Amino acid sequence: MISLAVVCRCLSNFRVVATCRRYSSNLDCENEVYHFHHPEIQENATRDMLVFDNFVSEEEENHLLSDIEPKWRRLRYQFDHWDNAIQGYREKEINSWSNESSLILRRLRQTAFSDLDTQRSLVHVLDLADNGYIKPHIDSTRFCGRVIAGLSLLSPSVMRLTENADQSKYFDVLLNRRSLYIMKDGVRYNYSHEILPNESSYFKGDFILKKRRISVICRSEPDSVESQPPGDLLNAHLSN
Ligand code: OGA
Ligand code: MN
């Protein structure tokens, strides 16, 4: 999706909890942040959906928040439309960051993108209220390329990824506070993603209370804009 305007090396200070060969030679798919409801999809899913716990420190989280929070001004959370893919949210695209935040974002981009990716320069910041959530959708291919990288601030949440072709094949990912996920290629195009509402926010049977959550999302540009069908930034692709 990408509603409104939305359209986004391993370093020593974060722990890689879910990764692939590019980042680690010890691929360990059976780890704490994935829950596969269908074992068949495990290999592809772990290759294209990476999660790095503690990607930013508490201090770095605070740097980012002190840039973000003043930007909301009087912007209210939107709960409006029945078919909106995101409920209880407000969002901004931000291009001015403090030096501290710029360094964090640079590290995020270095981790998420390859040299061949063209990156969107604006950073999408999405603020989900306590009771906000995101319905299953796929980000528009007209406005977003093969990589979506999201940093979770303030609260944990559970992201569910469901294969388009066979919706019985899905997996959940625990997005801890201060973790980074990188969703790319096969998972980005062939799976919908959603952030579960508190009513169904369970990970491996444990309830995960999603409080107010801010995500900081960087995306790559579509590979070839000419080849994309006409579309609309507000045109969420809801998979159900
Ligand atoms: C989106 C989206 C996920 C997140 O804005 O399209 O899926 O981590 N966001 O907030
Ligand atoms: Mn999305």
XYZ file of C-alpha atoms and ligand atoms in Angstrom:
251
model
C 0.000 0.000 0.000
C 1.416 3.305 0.614
C -1.359 5.463 1.598
C -1.144 9.245 1.633
C 2.149 10.333 0.518
C 3.787 7.212 1.290
C 4.690 6.738 -0.957
C 11.620 4.117 1.426
C 26.561 -4.482 6.959
C 26.213 -5.841 9.724
C 27.409 -3.461 12.386
C 28.635 -4.308 15.789
C 25.896 -2.736 17.850
C 22.945 -4.793 16.738
C 22.124 -8.420 16.954
C 21.105 -10.231 13.828
C 18.202 -12.442 14.751
C 16.972 -13.398 11.347
C 19.197 -13.154 8.419
C 20.426 -14.608 5.181
C 23.643 -15.521 3.504
C 24.336 -11.964 2.484
C 24.648 -11.002 6.127
C 25.751 -14.162 7.774
C 27.193 -17.432 6.682
C 25.301 -19.241 9.437
C 21.793 -19.143 8.116
C 19.511 -20.058 10.950
C 15.913 -19.895 9.896
C 14.556 -21.473 13.022
C 14.884 -18.558 15.292
C 13.025 -16.491 17.754
C 11.360 -13.831 15.606
C 9.699 -16.062 13.008
C 6.669 -18.239 13.420
C 5.897 -20.354 10.384
C 2.392 -21.668 10.103
C 3.448 -23.522 6.983
C 6.974 -24.975 6.973
C 7.176 -25.101 3.169
C 7.624 -21.365 2.842
C 10.369 -21.101 5.418
C 13.341 -20.954 3.076
C 12.084 -18.250 0.734
C 10.572 -16.286 3.548
C 13.698 -16.105 5.623
C 15.736 -15.127 2.588
C 13.531 -12.161 1.764
C 12.285 -11.044 5.173
C 15.114 -10.151 7.506
C 14.812 -8.863 11.029
C 17.559 -7.230 13.055
C 16.796 -6.838 16.727
C 18.278 -3.820 18.507
C 19.182 -2.146 15.251
C 19.077 1.155 17.116
C 19.894 1.860 20.754
C 17.499 3.635 23.111
C 19.525 6.786 22.668
C 19.239 6.548 18.888
C 15.519 5.902 19.163
C 15.271 9.136 21.145
C 17.213 11.064 18.505
C 14.803 9.914 15.833
C 11.750 10.620 17.979
C 12.915 14.131 18.776
C 13.035 14.833 15.046
C 9.696 13.162 14.372
C 7.400 14.212 17.212
C 7.385 17.986 16.538
C 6.345 17.317 12.949
C 2.841 16.064 13.817
C 1.649 19.427 15.059
C -2.132 19.213 14.921
C -2.304 16.180 12.660
C -4.857 13.758 14.098
C -5.054 9.998 13.831
C -7.310 8.844 11.005
C -9.833 6.124 11.616
C -12.069 7.189 8.825
C -12.635 5.051 5.852
C -13.903 1.480 6.020
C -11.632 0.373 3.188
C -8.527 2.189 4.301
C -5.701 -0.277 4.675
C -4.431 1.497 7.765
C -6.637 2.295 10.718
C -5.729 4.730 13.477
C -2.729 6.372 11.948
C -1.066 9.526 10.870
C 1.903 9.783 8.582
C 4.499 12.097 7.114
C 7.295 11.996 4.644
C 10.293 13.605 6.246
C 13.391 14.905 4.561
C 15.061 17.014 7.227
C 16.853 15.153 9.973
C 19.367 16.030 12.663
C 22.943 14.907 12.157
C 22.448 12.079 14.647
C 19.340 10.791 12.885
C 20.951 11.150 9.474
C 23.733 8.820 10.572
C 21.203 6.236 11.762
C 19.275 6.468 8.510
C 22.472 6.123 6.537
C 23.269 2.939 8.412
C 19.745 1.669 7.777
C 20.062 2.351 4.061
C 23.498 0.717 3.876
C 22.047 -2.373 5.513
C 18.890 -2.569 3.424
C 19.816 -1.592 -0.108
C 22.249 -2.857 -2.659
C 24.312 -0.576 -4.883
C 21.910 -1.320 -7.722
C 18.861 0.012 -5.878
C 17.664 3.542 -6.442
C 16.429 4.766 -3.100
C 13.542 7.052 -2.366
C 15.101 9.976 -0.580
C 12.062 10.831 1.529
C 11.571 8.751 4.646
C 8.022 7.608 5.373
C 7.099 7.897 9.033
C 3.933 6.128 10.137
C 2.446 6.663 13.586
C -0.055 3.975 14.619
C -2.221 4.791 17.630
C -2.577 2.246 20.477
C -5.567 0.755 18.723
C -4.232 1.322 15.204
C -3.362 -1.534 12.872
C -2.598 -2.274 9.228
C -4.721 -4.589 7.085
C -3.137 -6.988 4.599
C -1.836 -5.163 1.555
C 1.036 -5.010 -0.886
C 2.811 -1.708 -1.382
C 2.074 -0.241 -4.781
C 4.627 -1.342 -7.354
C 4.183 1.990 -9.039
C 5.717 3.835 -6.147
C 7.874 1.323 -4.406
C 10.615 -0.966 -5.676
C 11.963 -4.295 -4.443
C 13.000 -3.245 -0.925
C 11.012 -1.949 2.038
C 12.979 -1.376 5.235
C 11.188 -0.442 8.431
C 12.429 0.511 11.856
C 9.955 -0.018 14.696
C 9.971 2.567 17.483
C 8.065 2.779 20.793
C 6.274 -0.574 20.705
C 6.555 -4.176 19.562
C 4.035 -5.553 17.108
C 3.353 -8.677 15.083
C 3.575 -8.552 11.294
C 1.819 -11.292 9.346
C 2.953 -12.132 5.820
C 0.607 -14.166 3.642
C 1.348 -15.668 0.271
C -0.880 -14.200 -2.430
C -1.252 -17.403 -4.384
C -2.185 -19.553 -1.404
C -3.440 -17.690 1.607
C -3.115 -20.746 3.818
C 0.634 -20.101 3.643
C 1.574 -17.383 6.049
C 4.129 -16.562 8.699
C 4.379 -14.109 11.539
C 7.317 -11.959 12.451
C 7.838 -10.381 15.844
C 8.863 -6.774 15.319
C 10.432 -5.798 18.577
C 10.796 -2.181 19.597
C 14.006 -0.815 17.991
C 14.234 -3.654 15.462
C 14.679 -3.238 11.717
C 12.960 -5.413 9.151
C 13.960 -5.673 5.520
C 11.234 -7.015 3.264
C 12.392 -7.603 -0.261
C 11.988 -9.363 -3.592
C 9.784 -12.463 -3.311
C 8.242 -11.557 0.020
C 7.739 -7.927 -0.958
C 5.909 -8.846 -4.198
C 4.301 -12.214 -3.490
C 3.133 -11.786 0.086
C 0.785 -9.299 1.649
C 1.857 -7.782 4.955
C -0.191 -6.535 7.876
C 0.301 -5.355 11.447
C -2.099 -7.291 13.643
C -4.564 -5.407 15.856
C -4.374 -6.113 19.583
C -7.331 -8.513 19.366
C -5.153 -10.904 17.378
C -1.658 -9.735 18.299
C -0.198 -13.100 19.306
C 3.243 -14.457 18.573
C 3.872 -18.149 19.243
C 0.886 -18.054 21.573
C 2.089 -15.042 23.569
C 0.055 -11.866 23.548
C 2.094 -8.938 22.222
C 0.583 -5.663 23.342
C 0.931 -3.184 20.529
C 0.973 0.289 21.965
C 1.491 3.470 20.036
C 4.078 2.541 17.399
C 6.088 4.688 15.049
C 7.725 3.111 12.023
C 10.437 4.758 10.000
C 10.367 3.280 6.520
C 12.786 3.600 3.628
C 11.880 2.229 0.225
C 13.591 1.700 -3.077
C 12.217 3.267 -6.235
C 10.432 1.026 -8.735
C 12.890 -0.505 -11.195
C 11.289 0.967 -14.241
C 8.549 3.518 -13.820
C 7.594 3.265 -17.520
C 6.738 -0.402 -17.213
C 4.314 0.134 -14.362
C 0.605 0.494 -14.968
C -0.927 3.825 -14.047
C -1.904 3.956 -10.425
C -2.521 6.115 -7.503
C -0.523 6.632 -4.393
C -3.659 6.165 -2.355
C -4.526 2.976 -4.107
C -3.942 0.330 -1.482
C -3.925 -3.216 -2.724
C -5.956 -5.044 -0.138
C -5.601 -8.744 -0.343
C -8.851 -9.410 1.419
C 2.960 0.688 4.957
C 3.291 -0.402 5.883
C 4.487 -1.151 7.845
C 5.105 -0.627 9.093
O 2.980 1.856 5.369
O 2.681 0.404 3.775
O 3.050 -1.528 5.565
O 6.083 -1.236 9.562
N 3.913 -0.129 7.054
O 4.619 0.374 9.603
Mn 3.047 -1.680 3.392
